[in-house]
Short mmCIF file of C-alpha atoms and ligand atoms in Angstrom, two decimals:
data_model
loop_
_atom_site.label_atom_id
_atom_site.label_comp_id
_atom_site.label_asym_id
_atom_site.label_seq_id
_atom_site.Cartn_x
_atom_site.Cartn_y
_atom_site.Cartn_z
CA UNK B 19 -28.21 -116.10 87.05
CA UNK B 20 -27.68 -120.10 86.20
CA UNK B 21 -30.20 -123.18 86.67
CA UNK B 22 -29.59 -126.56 86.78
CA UNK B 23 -29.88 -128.59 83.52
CA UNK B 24 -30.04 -132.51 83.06
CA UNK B 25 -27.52 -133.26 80.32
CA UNK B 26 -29.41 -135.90 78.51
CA UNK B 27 -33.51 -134.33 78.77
CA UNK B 28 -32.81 -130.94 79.28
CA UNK B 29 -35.66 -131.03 82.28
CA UNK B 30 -34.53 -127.71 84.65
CA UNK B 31 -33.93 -127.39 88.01
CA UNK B 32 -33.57 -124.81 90.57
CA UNK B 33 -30.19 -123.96 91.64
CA UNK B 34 -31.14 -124.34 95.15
CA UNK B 35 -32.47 -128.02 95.04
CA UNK B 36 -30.33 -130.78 96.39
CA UNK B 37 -29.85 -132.85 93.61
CA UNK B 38 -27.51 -134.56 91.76
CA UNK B 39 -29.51 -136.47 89.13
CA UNK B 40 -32.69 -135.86 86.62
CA UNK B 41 -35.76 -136.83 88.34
CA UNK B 42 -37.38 -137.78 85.01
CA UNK B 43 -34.49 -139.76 83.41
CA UNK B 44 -31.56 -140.44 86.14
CA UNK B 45 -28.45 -138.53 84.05
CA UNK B 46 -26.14 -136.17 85.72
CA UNK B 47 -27.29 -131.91 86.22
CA UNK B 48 -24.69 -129.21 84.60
CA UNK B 49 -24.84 -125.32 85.20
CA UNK B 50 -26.14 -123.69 83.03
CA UNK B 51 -25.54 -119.42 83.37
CA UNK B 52 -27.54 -116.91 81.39
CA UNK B 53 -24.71 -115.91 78.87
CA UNK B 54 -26.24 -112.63 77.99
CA UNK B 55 -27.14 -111.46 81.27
CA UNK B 56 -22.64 -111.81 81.74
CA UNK B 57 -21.09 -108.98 82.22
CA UNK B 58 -17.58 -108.91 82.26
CA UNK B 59 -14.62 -108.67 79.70
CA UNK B 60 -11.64 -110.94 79.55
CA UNK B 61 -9.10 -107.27 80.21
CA UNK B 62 -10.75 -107.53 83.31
CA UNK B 63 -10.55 -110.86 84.53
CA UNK B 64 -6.52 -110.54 83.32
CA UNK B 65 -6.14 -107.45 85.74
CA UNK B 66 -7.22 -110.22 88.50
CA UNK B 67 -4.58 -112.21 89.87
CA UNK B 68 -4.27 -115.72 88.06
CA UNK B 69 -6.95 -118.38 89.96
CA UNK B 70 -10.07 -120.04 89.82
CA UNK B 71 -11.54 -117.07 91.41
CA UNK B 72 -10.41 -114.61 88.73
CA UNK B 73 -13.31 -116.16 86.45
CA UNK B 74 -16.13 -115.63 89.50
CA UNK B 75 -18.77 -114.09 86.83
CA UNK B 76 -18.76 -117.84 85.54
CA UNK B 77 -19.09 -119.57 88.86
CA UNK B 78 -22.14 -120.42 90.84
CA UNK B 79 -21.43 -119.00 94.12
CA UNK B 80 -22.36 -115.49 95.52
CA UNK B 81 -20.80 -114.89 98.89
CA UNK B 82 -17.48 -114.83 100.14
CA UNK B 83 -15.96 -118.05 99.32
CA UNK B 84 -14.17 -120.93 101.33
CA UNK B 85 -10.92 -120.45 100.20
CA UNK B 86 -7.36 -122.01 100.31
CA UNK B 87 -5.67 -120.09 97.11
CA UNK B 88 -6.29 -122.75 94.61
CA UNK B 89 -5.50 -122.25 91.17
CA UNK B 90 -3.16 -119.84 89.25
CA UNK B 91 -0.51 -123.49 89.08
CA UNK B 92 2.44 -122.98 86.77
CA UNK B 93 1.92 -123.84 82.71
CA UNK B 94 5.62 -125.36 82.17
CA UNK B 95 6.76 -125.75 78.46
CA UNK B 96 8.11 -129.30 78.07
CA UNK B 97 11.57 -128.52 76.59
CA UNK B 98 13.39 -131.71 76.55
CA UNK B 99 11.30 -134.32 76.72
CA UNK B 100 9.52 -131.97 73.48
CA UNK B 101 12.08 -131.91 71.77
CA UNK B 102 12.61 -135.97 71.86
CA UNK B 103 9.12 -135.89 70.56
CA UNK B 104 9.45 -133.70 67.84
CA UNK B 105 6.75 -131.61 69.83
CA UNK B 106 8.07 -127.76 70.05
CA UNK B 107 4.99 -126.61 71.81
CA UNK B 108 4.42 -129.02 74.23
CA UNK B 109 3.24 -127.94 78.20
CA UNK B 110 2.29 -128.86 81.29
CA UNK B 111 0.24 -127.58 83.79
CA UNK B 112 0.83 -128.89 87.17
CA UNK B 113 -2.30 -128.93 89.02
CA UNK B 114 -0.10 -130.57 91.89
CA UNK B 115 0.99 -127.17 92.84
CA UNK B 116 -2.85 -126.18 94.54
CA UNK B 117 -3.00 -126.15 98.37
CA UNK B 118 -3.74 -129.81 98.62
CA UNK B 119 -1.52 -131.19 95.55
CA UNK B 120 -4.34 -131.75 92.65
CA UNK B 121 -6.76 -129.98 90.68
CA UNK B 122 -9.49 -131.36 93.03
CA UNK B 123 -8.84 -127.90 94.91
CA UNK B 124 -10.55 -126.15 92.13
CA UNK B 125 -13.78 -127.94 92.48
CA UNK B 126 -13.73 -128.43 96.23
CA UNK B 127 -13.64 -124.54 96.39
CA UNK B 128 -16.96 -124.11 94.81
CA UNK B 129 -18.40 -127.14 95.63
CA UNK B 130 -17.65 -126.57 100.10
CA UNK B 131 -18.49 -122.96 99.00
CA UNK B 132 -22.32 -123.80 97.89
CA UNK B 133 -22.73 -126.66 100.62
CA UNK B 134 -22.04 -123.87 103.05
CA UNK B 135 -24.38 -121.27 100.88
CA UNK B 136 -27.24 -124.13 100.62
CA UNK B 137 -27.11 -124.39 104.55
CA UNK B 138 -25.27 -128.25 104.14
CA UNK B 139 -24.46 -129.29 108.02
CA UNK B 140 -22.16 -132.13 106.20
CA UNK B 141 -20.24 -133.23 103.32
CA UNK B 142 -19.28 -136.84 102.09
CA UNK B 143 -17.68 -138.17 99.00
CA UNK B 144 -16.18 -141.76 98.00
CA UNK B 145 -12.46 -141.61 96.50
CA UNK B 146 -9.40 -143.12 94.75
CA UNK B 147 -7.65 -140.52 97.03
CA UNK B 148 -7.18 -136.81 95.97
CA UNK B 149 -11.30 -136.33 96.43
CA UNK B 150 -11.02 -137.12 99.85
CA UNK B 151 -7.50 -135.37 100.71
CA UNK B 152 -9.31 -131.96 99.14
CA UNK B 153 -12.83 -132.48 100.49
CA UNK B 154 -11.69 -132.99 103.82
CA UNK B 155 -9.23 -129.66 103.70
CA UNK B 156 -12.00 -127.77 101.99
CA UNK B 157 -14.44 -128.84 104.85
CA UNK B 158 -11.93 -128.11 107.61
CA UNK B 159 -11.55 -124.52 106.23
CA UNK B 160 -15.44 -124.09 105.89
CA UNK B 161 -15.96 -126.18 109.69
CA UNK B 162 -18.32 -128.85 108.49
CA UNK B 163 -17.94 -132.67 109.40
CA UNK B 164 -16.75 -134.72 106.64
CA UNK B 165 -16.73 -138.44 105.62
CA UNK B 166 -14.95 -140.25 103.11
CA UNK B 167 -15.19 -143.66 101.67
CA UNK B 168 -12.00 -145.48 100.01
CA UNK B 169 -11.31 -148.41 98.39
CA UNK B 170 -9.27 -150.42 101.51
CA UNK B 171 -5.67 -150.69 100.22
CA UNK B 172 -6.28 -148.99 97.04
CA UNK B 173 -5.26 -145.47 98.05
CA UNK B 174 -2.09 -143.98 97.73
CA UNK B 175 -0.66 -143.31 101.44
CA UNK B 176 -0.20 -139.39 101.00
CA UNK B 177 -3.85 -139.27 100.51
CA UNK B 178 -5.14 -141.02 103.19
CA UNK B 179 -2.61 -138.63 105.55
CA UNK B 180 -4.18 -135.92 104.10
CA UNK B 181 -7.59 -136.93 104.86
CA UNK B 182 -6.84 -137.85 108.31
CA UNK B 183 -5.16 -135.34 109.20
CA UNK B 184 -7.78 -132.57 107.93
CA UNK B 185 -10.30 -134.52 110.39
CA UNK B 186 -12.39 -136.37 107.99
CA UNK B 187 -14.09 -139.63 108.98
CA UNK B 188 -12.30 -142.10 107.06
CA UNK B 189 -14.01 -144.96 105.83
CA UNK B 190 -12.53 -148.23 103.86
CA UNK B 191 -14.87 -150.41 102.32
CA UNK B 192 -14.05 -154.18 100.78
CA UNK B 193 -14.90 -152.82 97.30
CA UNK B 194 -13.45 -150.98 94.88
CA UNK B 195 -14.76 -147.00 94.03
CA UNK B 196 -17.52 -147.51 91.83
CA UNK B 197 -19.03 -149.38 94.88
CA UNK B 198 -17.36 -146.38 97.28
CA UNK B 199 -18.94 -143.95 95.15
CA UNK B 200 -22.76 -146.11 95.03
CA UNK B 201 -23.05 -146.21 98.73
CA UNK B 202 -22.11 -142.57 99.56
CA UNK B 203 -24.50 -141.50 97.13
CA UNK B 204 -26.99 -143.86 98.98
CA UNK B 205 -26.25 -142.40 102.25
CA UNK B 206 -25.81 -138.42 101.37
CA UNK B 207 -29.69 -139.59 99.76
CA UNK B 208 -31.09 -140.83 102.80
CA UNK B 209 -29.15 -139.23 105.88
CA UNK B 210 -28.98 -135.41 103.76
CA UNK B 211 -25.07 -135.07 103.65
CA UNK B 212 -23.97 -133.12 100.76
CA UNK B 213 -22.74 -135.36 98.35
CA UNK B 214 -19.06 -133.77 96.96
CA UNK B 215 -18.20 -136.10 94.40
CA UNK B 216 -17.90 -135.12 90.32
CA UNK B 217 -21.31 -135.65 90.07
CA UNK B 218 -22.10 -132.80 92.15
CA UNK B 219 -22.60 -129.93 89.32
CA UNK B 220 -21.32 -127.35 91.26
CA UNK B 221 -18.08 -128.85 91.92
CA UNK B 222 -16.95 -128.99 88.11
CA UNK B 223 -17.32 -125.95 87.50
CA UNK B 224 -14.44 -124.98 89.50
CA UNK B 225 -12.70 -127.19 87.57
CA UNK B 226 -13.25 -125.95 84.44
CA UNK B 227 -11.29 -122.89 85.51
CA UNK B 228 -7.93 -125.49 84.33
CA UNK B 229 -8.69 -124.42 80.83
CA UNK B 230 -9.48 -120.87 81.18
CA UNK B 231 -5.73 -120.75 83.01
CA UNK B 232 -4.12 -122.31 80.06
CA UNK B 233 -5.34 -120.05 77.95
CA UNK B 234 -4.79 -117.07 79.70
CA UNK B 235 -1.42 -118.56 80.47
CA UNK B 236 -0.73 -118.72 76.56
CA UNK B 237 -1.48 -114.98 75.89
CA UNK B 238 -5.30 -115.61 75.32
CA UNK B 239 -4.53 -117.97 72.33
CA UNK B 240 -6.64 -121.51 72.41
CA UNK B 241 -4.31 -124.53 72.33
CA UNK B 242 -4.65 -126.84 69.61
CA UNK B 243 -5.11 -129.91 72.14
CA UNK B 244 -5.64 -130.54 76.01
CA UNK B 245 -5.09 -133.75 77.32
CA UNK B 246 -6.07 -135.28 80.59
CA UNK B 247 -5.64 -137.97 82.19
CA UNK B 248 -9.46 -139.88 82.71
CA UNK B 249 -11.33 -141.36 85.68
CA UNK B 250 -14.50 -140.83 86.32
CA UNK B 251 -14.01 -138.52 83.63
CA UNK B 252 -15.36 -135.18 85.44
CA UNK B 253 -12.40 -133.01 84.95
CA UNK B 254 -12.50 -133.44 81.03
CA UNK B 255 -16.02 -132.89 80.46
CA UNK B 256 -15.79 -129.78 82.94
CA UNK B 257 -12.85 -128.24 80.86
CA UNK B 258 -14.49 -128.51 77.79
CA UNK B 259 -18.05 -127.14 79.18
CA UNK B 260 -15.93 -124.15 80.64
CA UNK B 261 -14.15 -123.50 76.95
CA UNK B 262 -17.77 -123.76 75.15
CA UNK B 263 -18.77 -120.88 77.99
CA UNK B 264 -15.79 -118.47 76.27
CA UNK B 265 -16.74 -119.29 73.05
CA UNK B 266 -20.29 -118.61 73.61
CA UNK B 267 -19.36 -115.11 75.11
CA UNK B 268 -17.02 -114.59 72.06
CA UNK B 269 -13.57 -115.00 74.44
CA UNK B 270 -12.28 -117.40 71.89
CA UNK B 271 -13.16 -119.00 68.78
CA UNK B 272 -12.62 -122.25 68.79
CA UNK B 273 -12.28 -125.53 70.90
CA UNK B 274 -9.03 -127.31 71.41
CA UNK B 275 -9.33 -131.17 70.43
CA UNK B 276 -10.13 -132.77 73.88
CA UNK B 277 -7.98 -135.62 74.53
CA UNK B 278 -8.17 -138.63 77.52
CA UNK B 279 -5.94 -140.87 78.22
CA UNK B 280 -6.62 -143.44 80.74
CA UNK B 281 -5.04 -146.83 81.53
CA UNK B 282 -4.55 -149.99 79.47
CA UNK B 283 -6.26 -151.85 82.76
CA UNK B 284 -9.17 -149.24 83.13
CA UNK B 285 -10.01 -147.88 79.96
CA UNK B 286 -13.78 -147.93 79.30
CA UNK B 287 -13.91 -144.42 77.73
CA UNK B 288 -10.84 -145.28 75.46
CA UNK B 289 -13.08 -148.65 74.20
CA UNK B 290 -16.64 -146.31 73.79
CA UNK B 291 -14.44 -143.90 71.38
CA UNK B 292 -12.14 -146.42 69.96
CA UNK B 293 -15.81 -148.80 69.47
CA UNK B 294 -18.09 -145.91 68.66
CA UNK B 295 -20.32 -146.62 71.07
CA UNK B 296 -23.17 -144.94 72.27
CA UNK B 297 -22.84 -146.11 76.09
CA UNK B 298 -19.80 -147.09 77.35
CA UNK B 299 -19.31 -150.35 78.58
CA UNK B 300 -18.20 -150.37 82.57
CA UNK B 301 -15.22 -152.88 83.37
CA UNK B 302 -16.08 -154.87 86.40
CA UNK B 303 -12.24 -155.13 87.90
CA UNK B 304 -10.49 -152.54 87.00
CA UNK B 305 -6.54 -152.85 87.67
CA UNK B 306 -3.75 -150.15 87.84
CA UNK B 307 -0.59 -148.87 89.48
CA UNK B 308 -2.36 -145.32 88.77
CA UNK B 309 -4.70 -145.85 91.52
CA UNK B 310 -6.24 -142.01 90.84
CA UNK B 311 -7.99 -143.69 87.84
CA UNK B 312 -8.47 -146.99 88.61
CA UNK B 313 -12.22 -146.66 87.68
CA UNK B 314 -14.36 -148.97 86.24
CA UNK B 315 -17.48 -146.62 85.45
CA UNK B 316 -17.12 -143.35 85.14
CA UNK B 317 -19.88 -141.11 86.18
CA UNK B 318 -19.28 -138.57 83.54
CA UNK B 319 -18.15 -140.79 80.57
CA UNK B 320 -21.82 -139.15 78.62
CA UNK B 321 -20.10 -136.00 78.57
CA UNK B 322 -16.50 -136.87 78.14
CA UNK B 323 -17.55 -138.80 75.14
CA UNK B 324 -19.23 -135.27 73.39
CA UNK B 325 -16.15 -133.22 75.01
CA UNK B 326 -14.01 -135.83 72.79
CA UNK B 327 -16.13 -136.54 69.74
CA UNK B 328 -17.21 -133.08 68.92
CA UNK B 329 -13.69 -131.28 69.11
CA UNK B 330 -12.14 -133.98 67.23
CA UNK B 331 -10.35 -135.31 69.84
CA UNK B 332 -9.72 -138.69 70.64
CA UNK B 333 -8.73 -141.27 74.01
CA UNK B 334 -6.06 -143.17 73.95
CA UNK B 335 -4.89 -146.22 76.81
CA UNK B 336 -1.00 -146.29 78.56
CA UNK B 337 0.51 -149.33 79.70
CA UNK B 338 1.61 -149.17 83.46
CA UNK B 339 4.99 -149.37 82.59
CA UNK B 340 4.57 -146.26 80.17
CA UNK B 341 2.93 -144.25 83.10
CA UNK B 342 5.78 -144.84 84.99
CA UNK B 343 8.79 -144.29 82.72
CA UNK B 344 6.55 -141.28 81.49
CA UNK B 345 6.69 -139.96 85.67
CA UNK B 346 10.31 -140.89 85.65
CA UNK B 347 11.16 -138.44 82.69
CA UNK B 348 9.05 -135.70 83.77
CA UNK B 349 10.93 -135.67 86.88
CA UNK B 350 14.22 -136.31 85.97
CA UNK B 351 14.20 -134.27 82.82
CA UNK B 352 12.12 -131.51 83.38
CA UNK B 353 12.08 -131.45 87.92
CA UNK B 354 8.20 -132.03 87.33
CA UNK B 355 7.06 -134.42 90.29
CA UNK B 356 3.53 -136.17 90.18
CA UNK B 357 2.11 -139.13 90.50
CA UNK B 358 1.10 -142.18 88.18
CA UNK B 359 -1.92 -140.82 87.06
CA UNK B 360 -0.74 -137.47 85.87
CA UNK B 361 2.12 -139.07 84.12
CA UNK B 362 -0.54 -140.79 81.75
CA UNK B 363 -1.89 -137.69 80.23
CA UNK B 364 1.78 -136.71 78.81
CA UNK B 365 2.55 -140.58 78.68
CA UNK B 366 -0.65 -140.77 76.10
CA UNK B 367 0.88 -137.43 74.07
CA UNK B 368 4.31 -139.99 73.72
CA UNK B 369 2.10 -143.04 72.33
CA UNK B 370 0.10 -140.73 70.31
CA UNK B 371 2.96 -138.81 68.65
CA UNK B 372 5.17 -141.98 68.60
CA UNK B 373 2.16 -143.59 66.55
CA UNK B 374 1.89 -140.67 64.05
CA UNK B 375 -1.15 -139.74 65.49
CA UNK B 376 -0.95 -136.32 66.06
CA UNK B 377 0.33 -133.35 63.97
CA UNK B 378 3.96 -132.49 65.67
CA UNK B 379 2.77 -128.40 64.61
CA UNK B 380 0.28 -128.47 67.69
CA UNK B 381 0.41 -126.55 70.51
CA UNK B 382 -0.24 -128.89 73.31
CA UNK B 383 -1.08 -128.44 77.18
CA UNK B 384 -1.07 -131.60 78.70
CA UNK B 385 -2.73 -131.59 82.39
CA UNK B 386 -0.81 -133.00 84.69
CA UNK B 387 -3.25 -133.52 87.76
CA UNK B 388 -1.51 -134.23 91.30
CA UNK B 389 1.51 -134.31 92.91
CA UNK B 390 4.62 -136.41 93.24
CA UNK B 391 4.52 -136.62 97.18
CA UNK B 392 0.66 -137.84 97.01
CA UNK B 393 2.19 -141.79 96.33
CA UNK B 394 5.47 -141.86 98.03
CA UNK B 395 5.41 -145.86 97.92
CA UNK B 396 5.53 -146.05 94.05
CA UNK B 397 8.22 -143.59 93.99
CA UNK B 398 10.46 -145.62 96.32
CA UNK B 399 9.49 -148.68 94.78
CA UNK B 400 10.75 -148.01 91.15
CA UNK B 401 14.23 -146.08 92.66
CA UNK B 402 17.32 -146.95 93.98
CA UNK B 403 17.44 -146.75 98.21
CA UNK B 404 19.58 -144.17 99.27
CA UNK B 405 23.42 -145.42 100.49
CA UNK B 406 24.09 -145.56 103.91
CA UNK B 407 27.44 -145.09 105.17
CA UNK B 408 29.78 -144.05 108.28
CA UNK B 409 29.97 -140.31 108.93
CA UNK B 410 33.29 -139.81 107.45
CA UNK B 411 34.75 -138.12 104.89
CA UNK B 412 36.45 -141.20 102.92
CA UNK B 413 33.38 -143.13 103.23
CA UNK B 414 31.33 -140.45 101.46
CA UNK B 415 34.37 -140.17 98.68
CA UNK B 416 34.14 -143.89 98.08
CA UNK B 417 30.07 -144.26 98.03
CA UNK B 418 30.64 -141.80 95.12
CA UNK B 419 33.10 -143.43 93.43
C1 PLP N 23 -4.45 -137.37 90.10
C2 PLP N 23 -5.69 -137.62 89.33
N1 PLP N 23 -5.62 -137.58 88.00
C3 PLP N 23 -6.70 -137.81 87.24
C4 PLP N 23 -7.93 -138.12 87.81
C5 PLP N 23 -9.07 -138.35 86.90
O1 PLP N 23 -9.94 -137.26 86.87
P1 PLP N 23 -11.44 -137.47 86.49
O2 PLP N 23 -12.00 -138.43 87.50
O3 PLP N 23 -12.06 -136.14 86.61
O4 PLP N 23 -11.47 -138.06 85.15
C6 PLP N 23 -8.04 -138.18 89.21
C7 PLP N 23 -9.31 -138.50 89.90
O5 PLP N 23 -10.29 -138.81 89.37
C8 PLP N 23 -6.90 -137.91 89.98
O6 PLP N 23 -6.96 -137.94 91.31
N1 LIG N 24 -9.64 -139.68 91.36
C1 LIG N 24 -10.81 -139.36 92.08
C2 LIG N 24 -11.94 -140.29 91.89
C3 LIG N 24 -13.24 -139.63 92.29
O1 LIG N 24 -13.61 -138.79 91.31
P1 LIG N 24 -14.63 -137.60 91.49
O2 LIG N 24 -14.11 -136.60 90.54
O3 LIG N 24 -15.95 -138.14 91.18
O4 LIG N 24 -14.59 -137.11 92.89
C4 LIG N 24 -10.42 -139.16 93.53
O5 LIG N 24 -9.43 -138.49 93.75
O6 LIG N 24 -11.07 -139.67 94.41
#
C-alpha cells in the first residue's frame, strides 16, 4: 500500500493519478508506503539474488515487471588509489555495469513498469544523455513509443547511439536541458505522454535500490558516507529516501552522511549548502566537460539539500581537469572505466580528503554512475592515438622501443 505525497505540503494523492507536481503548491510527489503494513525481513530479501528487484516489498509496482536485469553492479574496494588517499575503506560501485551502462536502469525499470501498469500508450523524457539511452531501452522492452529531447551537441555520442538505436524519437533542441526538460513536461501535460524524467516519483524509487545494494554488499553494515555525483539531483535524494525506509523498518540504524559533488561550472547545490540557503539559486549557463551534469536547475535540489543537511553531509565542486585526471586514475589504476561525470563523485572524495575534510577512518562508497564507453570522444581526446605501422615483425619491435 503507498500514496503519493507532495514533499513540501504534504497534500496526498492517489497512486493512480498522473501527476508529477502538487496541485496546491507546485513541488515534486514522493512515495510514500505504509511501513507497518511491510512484511518482509532483510534474511529474505538476502536469499534473493542481488538487484533492484530483490527489494520489490519497497517498490510501487505489482505485476510482472519490464525487465532488463538491472542492478546487483559490482561494489569495488578502491585499493590503490585508497591507499594514496590515506582512505583504507574506500569503494566504488559501478552503476555502469546495468544493461544500458548507468544507474538510470534502476529507475527506468519501475518507472516503464508503472507507465505500462497505469495504461501509458507513450513515454517522453528530456536528457543530458543516459535518461534517454535507458528510457528508450526500457520502452523498447515494454513496446511503447518513446521521445526524447537533448540538448543539440551537448550529448555524449554513446548516448545518442543508444537512443537511436532502441527506436526512440530523437529530438535536439537549441537550448540547453533545463529548457529540454520544461518543454517535455509541457508536452507529456498537454498531449498525455508519460513523463519519465526524475521528477516522475515512481522512477526514483528504483533508484534508491543503489543504497540498499551497498549495504547489503558490505555485510548489512551502513557506510559512514555515500557520495554521488549531482545533476538534477534525483539519484541523491532517492538514495537517501530509500535508507530512511530501512531505518524506519528497523534494517539499520543510522544514515550515512550524504555527499554531492557536482562541477565547478554547474554547481548550484554546492553554493545552496556552501551559502545556507533556503532555495537554491539556478545558474543560467551552465558549462562542463561532464555533460551528464551539466545542469543549471535541478529539479530535486529541495530534497538533495535535506538528504545533505540532515545526515551531516556536505557538497563539494571539481574542476574539469580534476574530473578527468580523477577518470584517468580510476581506469588506469584500478581497470574502472566511466565517464566524466562519475569520475566527480570519487574526484570530490580526493578534494575533500586532500582538504582535511573528511575523517580518513570512514568507510566510504562512492557511486560511480555510467560507463566509460557512454563518451568515447573525451576518452580519445585526453589519450595518446594508437601507432600505426607496417605489418611486420621489426616494425612492431621498433614502435615498442
Ligand atoms: C552519469 C551520470 N552521473 C550523474 C548524474 C546525475 O544524477 P542526478 O541527476 O540524479 O543528480 C547523471 C544524470 O543526471 C548521469 O547521467
Ligand atoms: N543526467 C540526466 C539528466 C536528466 O536527469 P533526470 O534524472 O531528471 O532524468 C540524463 O541522463 O539525462
Amino acid at each position: 500500500m503507498y500514496r503519493l505525497v507532495c514533499v513540501h505540503c504534504g497534500a496526498t494523492y492517489s497512486p493512480d493519478q498522473i501527476i508529477y507536481t502538487c496541485n496546491r503548491c507546485g513541488h515534486l510527489l514522493t512515495v510514500e508506503y505504509d511501513l507497518d503494513g511491510i512484511n518482509v525481513s532483510r534474511d529474505e530479501w538476502n536469499r534473493r539474488p542481488l538487484s533492484v528487484w530483490r527489494y520489490r516489498e519497497l517498490l510501487p509496482v505489482r505485476g510482472e515487471p519490464v525487465s532488463l536485469q538491472e542492478g546487483g553492479t559490482p561494489l569495488y574496494h578502491l585499493k590503490k588509489i585508497g591507499k594514496e588517499l590515506g582512505l583504507s575503506e574506500l569503494y566504488a560501485k559501478h552503476e555502469g555495469m546495468n544493461p544500458t551502462g548507468s544507474f538510470k536502469d534502476r529507475g527506468m525499470t519501475v518507472g516503464v513498469s508503472m507507465a505500462c501498469e497505469l495504461g501509458m500508450k507513450s513515454v517522453a523524457c528530456a536528457s543530458t544523455g543516459n535518461t534517454s539511452a535507458s528510457l528508450a531501452a526500457y520502452a523498447a522492452k515494454g513496446g511503447v513509443p518513446c521521445v526524447v529531447l537533448l540538448p543539440a551537441g551537448k550529448v555524449a555520442l554513446g548516448k545518442v547511439a543508444q537512443a537511436l538505436m532502441h527506436g526512440a524519437r530523437v529530438i535536439s533542441i537549441r537550448g540547453n536541458f533545463d529548457r529540454a526538460l520544461e518543454m517535455v513536461h509541457e508536452l507529456c501535460i498537454s498531449h498525455g505522454l508519460y513523463l519519465l524524467n526524475s521528477v516522475n516519483p515512481y522512477r526514483l524509487e528504483g533508484q534508491k535500490t543503489i543504497g540498499f545494494e551497498a549495504i547489503d554488499q558490505l555485510g548489512g553494515e551502513v557506510p559512514d558516507r555515500i557520495v554521488l555525483p549531482v545533476g538534477n539531483a534525483g539519484n541523491i535524494s532517492a538514495v537517501y529516501k530509500g535508507l530512511r525506509e530501512l531505518e524506519t523498518l528497523g534494517f539499520i540504524d543510522r544514515l550515512p552522511m550524504m555527499t554531492g559533488i557536482q562541477a565547478a561550472g554547474s554547481q548550484p547545490v554546492v553554493k545552496a549548502i556552501e551559502q545556507n540557503l533556503e532555495v537554491l539559486v539556478p545558474e543560467s549557463a551552465p558549462e562542463t566537460v561532464a555533460t551528464a551534469i551539466r545542469i543549471g536547475a535541478p529539479v530535486n535540489a529541495e530534497k538533495a539539500l535535506v538528504a545533505i543537511r540532515a545526515t551531516g553531509g556536505t557538497a563539494a565542486s571539481v574542476t574539469d581537469e580534476e574530473i578527468l585526471a580523477m577518470q584517468r586514475d580510476l581506469a588506469r589504476k584500478e581497470g574502472i572505466g566511466v565517464e566524466p561525470a562519475s569520475a566527480a563523485s570519487v574526484a570530490g572524495i580526493r578534494k575533500l580528503a586532500e582538504n582535511g575534510l573528511i575523517d580518513k577512518d570512514e568507510r566510504i562508497v562512492c557511486v560511480v554512475t555510467g560507463h566509460l564507453l557512454k563518451d568515447p570522444e573525451t576518452v580519445v581526446r585526453q589519450c595518446e592515438p594508437p601507432i600505426e605501422i607496417d605489418a611486420d615483425l621489426s616494425s612492431l619491435l621498433s614502435a615498442l622501443r
